Coordinates of C-alpha atoms in Angstrom, one line a residue:
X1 CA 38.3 40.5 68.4
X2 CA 36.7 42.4 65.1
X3 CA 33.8 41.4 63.8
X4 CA 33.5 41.8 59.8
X5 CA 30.8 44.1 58.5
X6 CA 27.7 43.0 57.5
X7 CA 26.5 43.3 54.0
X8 CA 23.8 45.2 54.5
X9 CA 20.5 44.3 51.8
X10 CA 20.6 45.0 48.2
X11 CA 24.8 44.9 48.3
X12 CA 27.0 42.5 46.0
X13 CA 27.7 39.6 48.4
X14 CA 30.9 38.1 49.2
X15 CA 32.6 36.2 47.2
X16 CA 32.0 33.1 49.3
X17 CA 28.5 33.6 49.7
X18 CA 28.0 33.8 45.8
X19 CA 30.1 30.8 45.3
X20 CA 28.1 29.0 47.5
X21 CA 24.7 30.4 45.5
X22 CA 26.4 29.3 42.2
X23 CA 26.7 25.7 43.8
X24 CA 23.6 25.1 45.5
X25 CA 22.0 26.2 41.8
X26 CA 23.9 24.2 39.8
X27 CA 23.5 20.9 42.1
X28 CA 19.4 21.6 41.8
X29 CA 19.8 21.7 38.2
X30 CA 21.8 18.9 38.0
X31 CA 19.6 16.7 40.1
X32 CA 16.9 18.1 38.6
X33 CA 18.0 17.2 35.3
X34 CA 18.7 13.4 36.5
X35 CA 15.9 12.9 37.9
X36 CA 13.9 14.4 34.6
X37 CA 16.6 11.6 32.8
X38 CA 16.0 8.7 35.2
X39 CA 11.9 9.3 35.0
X40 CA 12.3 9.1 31.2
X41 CA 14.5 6.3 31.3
X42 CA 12.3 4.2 33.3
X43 CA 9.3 5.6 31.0
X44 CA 11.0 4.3 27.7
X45 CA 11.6 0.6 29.5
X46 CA 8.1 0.3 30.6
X47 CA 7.1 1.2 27.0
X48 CA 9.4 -0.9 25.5
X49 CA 8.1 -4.2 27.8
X50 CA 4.5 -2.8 26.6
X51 CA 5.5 -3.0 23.2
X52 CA 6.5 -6.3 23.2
X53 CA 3.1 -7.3 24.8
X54 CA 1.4 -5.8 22.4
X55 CA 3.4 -7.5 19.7
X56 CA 2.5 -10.6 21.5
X57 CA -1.3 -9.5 21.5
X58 CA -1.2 -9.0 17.6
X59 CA 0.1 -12.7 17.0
X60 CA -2.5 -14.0 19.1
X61 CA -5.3 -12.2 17.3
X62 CA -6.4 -9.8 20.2
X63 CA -6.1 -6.2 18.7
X64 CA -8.7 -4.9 20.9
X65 CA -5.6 -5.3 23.6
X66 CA -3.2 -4.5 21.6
X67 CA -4.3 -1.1 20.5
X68 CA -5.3 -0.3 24.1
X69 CA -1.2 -0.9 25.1
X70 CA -0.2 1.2 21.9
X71 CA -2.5 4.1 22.6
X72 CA -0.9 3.8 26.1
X73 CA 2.4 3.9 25.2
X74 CA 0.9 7.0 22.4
X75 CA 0.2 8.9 26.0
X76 CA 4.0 9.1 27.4
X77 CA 5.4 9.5 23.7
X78 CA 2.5 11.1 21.4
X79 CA 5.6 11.5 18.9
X80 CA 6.4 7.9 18.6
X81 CA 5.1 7.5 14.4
X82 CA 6.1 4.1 14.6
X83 CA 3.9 3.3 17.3
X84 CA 0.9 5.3 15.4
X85 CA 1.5 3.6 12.6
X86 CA 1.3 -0.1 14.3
X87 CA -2.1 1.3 16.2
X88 CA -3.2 2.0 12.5
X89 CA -2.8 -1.5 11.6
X90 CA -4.5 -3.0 14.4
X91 CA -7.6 -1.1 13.9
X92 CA -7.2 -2.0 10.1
X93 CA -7.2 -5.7 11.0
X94 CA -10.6 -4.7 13.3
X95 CA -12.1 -2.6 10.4
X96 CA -11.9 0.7 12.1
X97 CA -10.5 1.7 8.9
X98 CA -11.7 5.7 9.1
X99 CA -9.6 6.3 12.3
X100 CA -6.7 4.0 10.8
X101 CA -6.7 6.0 7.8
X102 CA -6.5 9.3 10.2
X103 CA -3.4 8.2 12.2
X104 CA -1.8 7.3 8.7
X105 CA -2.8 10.2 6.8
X106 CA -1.0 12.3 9.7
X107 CA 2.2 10.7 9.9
X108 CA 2.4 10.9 6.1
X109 CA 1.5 14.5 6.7
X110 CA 4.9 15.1 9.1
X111 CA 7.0 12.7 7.2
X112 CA 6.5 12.4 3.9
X113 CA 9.8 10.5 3.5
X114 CA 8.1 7.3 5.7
X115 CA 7.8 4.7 3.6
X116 CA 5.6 2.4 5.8
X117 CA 3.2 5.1 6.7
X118 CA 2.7 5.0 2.8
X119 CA 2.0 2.0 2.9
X120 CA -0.4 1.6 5.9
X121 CA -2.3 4.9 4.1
X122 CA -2.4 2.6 1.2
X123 CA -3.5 -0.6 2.7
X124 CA -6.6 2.2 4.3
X125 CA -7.7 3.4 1.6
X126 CA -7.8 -0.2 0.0
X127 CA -10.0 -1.4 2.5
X128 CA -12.0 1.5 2.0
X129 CA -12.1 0.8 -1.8
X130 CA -10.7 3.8 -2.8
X131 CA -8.8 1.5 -5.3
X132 CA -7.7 4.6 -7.5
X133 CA -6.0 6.6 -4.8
X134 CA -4.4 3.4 -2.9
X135 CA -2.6 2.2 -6.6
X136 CA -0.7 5.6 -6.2
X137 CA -0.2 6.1 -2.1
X138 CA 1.2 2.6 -2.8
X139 CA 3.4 3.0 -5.7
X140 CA 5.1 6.1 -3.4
X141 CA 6.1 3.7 -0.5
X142 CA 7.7 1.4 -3.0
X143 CA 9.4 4.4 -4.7
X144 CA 10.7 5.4 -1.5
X145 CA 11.4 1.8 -0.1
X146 CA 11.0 -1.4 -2.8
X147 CA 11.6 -3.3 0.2
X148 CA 8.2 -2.1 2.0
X149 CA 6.4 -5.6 2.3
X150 CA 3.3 -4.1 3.1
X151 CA 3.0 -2.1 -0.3
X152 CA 3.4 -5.0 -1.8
X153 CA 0.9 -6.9 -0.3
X154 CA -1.4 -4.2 -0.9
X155 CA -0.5 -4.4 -4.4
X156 CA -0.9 -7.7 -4.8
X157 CA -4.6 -7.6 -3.2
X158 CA -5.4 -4.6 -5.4
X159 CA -4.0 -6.6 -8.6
X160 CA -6.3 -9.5 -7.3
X161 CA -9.4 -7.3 -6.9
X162 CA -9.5 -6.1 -10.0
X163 CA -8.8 -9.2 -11.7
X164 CA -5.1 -9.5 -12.9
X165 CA -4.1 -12.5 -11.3
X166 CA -0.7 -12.9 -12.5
X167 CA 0.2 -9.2 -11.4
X168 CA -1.4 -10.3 -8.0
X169 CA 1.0 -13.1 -7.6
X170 CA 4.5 -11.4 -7.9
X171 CA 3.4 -8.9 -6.1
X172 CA 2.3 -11.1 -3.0
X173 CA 5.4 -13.1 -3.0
X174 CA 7.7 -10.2 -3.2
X175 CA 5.5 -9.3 0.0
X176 CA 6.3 -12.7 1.3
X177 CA 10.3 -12.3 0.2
X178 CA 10.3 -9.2 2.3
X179 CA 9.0 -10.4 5.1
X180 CA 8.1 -14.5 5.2
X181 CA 7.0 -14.5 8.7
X182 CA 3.8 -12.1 8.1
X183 CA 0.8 -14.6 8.5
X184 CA -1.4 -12.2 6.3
X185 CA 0.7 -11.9 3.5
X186 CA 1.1 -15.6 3.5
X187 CA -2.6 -16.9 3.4
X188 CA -3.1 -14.0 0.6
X189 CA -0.8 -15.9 -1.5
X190 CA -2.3 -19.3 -1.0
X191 CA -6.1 -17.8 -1.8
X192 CA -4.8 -16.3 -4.8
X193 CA -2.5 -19.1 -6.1
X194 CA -5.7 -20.5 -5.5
X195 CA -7.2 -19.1 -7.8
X196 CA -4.6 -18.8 -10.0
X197 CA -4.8 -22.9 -10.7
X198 CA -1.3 -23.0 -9.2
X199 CA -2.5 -25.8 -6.5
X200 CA 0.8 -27.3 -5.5
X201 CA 1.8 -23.3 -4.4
X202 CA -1.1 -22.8 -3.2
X203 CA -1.0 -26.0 -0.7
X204 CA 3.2 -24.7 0.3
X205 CA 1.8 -21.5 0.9
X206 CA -1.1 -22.7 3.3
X207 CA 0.9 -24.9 4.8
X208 CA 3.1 -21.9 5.8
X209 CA 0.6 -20.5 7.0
X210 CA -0.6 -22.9 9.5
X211 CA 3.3 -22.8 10.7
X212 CA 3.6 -19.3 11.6
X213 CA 0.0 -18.6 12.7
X214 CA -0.3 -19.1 16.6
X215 CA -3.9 -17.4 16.7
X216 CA -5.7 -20.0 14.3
X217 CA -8.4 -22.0 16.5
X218 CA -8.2 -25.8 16.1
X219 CA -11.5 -25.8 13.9
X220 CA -9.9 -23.6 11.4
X221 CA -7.0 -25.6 11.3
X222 CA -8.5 -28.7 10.9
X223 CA -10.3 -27.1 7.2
X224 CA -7.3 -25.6 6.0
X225 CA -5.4 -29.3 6.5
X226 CA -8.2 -30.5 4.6
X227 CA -7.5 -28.1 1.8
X228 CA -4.2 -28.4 1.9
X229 CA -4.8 -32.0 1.1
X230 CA -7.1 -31.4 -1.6
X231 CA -4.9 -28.8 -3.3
X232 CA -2.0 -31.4 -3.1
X233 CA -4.5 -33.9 -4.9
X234 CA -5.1 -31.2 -7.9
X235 CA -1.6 -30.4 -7.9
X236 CA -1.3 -33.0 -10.2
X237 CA -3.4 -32.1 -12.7
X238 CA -2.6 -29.4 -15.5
X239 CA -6.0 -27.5 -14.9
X240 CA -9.3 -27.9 -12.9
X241 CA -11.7 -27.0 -15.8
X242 CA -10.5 -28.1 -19.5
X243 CA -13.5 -26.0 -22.0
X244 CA -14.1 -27.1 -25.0
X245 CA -17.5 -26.7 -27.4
X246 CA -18.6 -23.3 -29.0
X247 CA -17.8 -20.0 -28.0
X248 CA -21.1 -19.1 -27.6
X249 CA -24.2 -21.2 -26.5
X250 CA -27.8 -20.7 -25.0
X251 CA -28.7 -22.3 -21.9
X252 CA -32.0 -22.3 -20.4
X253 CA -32.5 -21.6 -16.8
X254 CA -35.1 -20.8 -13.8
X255 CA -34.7 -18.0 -11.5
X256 CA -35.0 -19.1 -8.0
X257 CA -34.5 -16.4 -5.4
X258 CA -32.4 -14.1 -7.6
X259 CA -30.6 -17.3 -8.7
X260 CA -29.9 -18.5 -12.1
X261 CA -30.7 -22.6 -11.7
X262 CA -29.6 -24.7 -14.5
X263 CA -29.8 -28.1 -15.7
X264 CA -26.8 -30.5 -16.4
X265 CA -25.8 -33.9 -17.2
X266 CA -22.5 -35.1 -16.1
X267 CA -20.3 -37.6 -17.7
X268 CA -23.1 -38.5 -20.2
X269 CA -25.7 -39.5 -17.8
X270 CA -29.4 -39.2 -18.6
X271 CA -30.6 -37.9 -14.8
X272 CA -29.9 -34.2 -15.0
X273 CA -28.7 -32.4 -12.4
X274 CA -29.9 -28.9 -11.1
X275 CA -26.9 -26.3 -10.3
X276 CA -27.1 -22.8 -9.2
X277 CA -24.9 -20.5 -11.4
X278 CA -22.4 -18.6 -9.9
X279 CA -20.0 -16.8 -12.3
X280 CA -17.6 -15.3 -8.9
X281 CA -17.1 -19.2 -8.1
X282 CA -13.7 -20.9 -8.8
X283 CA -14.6 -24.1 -7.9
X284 CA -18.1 -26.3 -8.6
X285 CA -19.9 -27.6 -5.1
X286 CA -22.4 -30.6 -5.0
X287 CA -23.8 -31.7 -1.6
X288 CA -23.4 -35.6 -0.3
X289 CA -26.0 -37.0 -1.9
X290 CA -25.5 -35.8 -5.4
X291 CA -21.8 -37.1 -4.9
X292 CA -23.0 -40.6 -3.5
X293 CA -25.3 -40.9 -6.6
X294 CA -22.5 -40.4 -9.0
X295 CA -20.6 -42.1 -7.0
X296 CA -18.1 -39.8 -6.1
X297 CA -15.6 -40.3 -3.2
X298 CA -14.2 -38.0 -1.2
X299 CA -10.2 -37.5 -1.1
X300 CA -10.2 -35.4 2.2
X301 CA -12.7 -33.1 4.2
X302 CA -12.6 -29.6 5.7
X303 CA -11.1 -26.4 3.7

């Protein structure tokens, strides 16, 4: 029998032999490459079940957890912006607004087109009360997207800080329009239809509230029925105040503690009556006993 030559070293191989080389390459890289897949693939479902707990987290009020999960998820996928931006909202909501305004800023940076991240930038530099700069960070995300309800929330708010009711409350229910199941957005329209004298809104709008907010304690609940119930009760009146006498009048007073106490009489009485002025109130307060001596009756309690 004749035995084939060897190859000796440093020779081209045999056909077979490189054939067989090729294949035992390619099946490593192929396994290689499904096992990289399947490790990723498992990655984005455990990320995707962490999402949804932290989403769950957020509607229960606990954004200490919830920012925990997202800057865990942030650690297999540091790309994710959606995820940074929804971190940047939860430490909004816990007043870590520096570090809120940093993951913003930085996916505004590396996508300029994002609409939200405008918007979350905004919303930052509002609670930072960098009012000037936040009226044009927000006017971008609406120029990108007029559909971004956080803008116009942070509109609205901004409109309501500095005074402009009216503007305030188109812009918080286009925020509500946009997205009707955001709790925030909600109670910011009831405070400021509030305080716009628009009661009977105001009452809808708490009342909306209360039925899509799971993380309100009982306690809380119990005043806002109460105001609820009172707002319903103004509803029917045209206006809480109605002014009438000069436009301008003196008023003595005695300053208590920093606090401008005057004396009033109410519906013609001779007993005056001492009240603390307080020109950031909307509404007038008298304790119990003041109301039992006028003989006052209450139409509901808590708010």
């Amino acid at each position: 029998m004749k035995l084939n030559r060897l190859t000796p070293l440093g020779t081209k191989p045999p056909f077979l032999l490189r054939r067989l080389a090729l294949i035992f390459i390619f099946s490593v890289f192929v396994c290689g490459t499904a096992f990289g897949s399947d490790i990723q693939q498992v990655n984005a479902e455990d990320n995707k079940k962490l999402l949804k707990q932290a989403d769950r987290l957020i509607k229960q009020g606990n954004f200490v957890e919830a920012s925990k999960i997202f800057r865990k998820v942030l650690e297999t996928n540091p790309t994710d912006s959606s995820v940074k931006l929804k971190l940047a909202r939860a430490l909004l909501k816990q007043r870590s607004i520096v570090d809120a305004y940093d993951i913003s800023y930085a996916v505004v940076a590396s996508e300029p087109e994002n609409a939200h991240a405008y918007a979350v930038l905004g919303t930052s530099l509002l609670s930072a009360g960098r009012f000037a700069e936040a009226r044009q960070v927000l006017f971008t995300a609406l120029r990108l997207d007029k559909k971004e309800a956080l803008a116009w929330a942070g509109f609205g708010l901004l409109e309501f800080y500095e005074n402009r009711i009216d503007d305030s409350l188109q812009n918080l229910r286009e925020a509500v329009f946009h997205d009707p199941n955001q709790p925030d957005f909600v109670f910011a329209l009831a405070q400021v239809s509030a305080r716009a004298e628009r009661y009977a809104e105001a009452a809808d709008a708490y009342n909306r509230f209360l039925s899509i907010s799971k993380n309100t304690d009982d306690e809380r609940r119990a005043r806002i029925r109460g105001l609820i119930d009172f707002l319903r009760f103004l509803g029917y009146k045209r206006s809480l105040y109605q002014t009438a006498g000069p436009d301008n009048s003196k008023v003595k007073f005695s300053l208590i503690g920093n606090r401008p106490v005057i004396e009033l009489r109410i519906n013609e009485r001779d007993e005056p009556f001492r009240f603390v002025l307080d020109t950031g109130s909307g509404i007038s307060v008298i304790s119990e006993e003041t109301a039992a001596r006028l003989k006052m009756t209450p139409i509901t309690r808590g708010g």
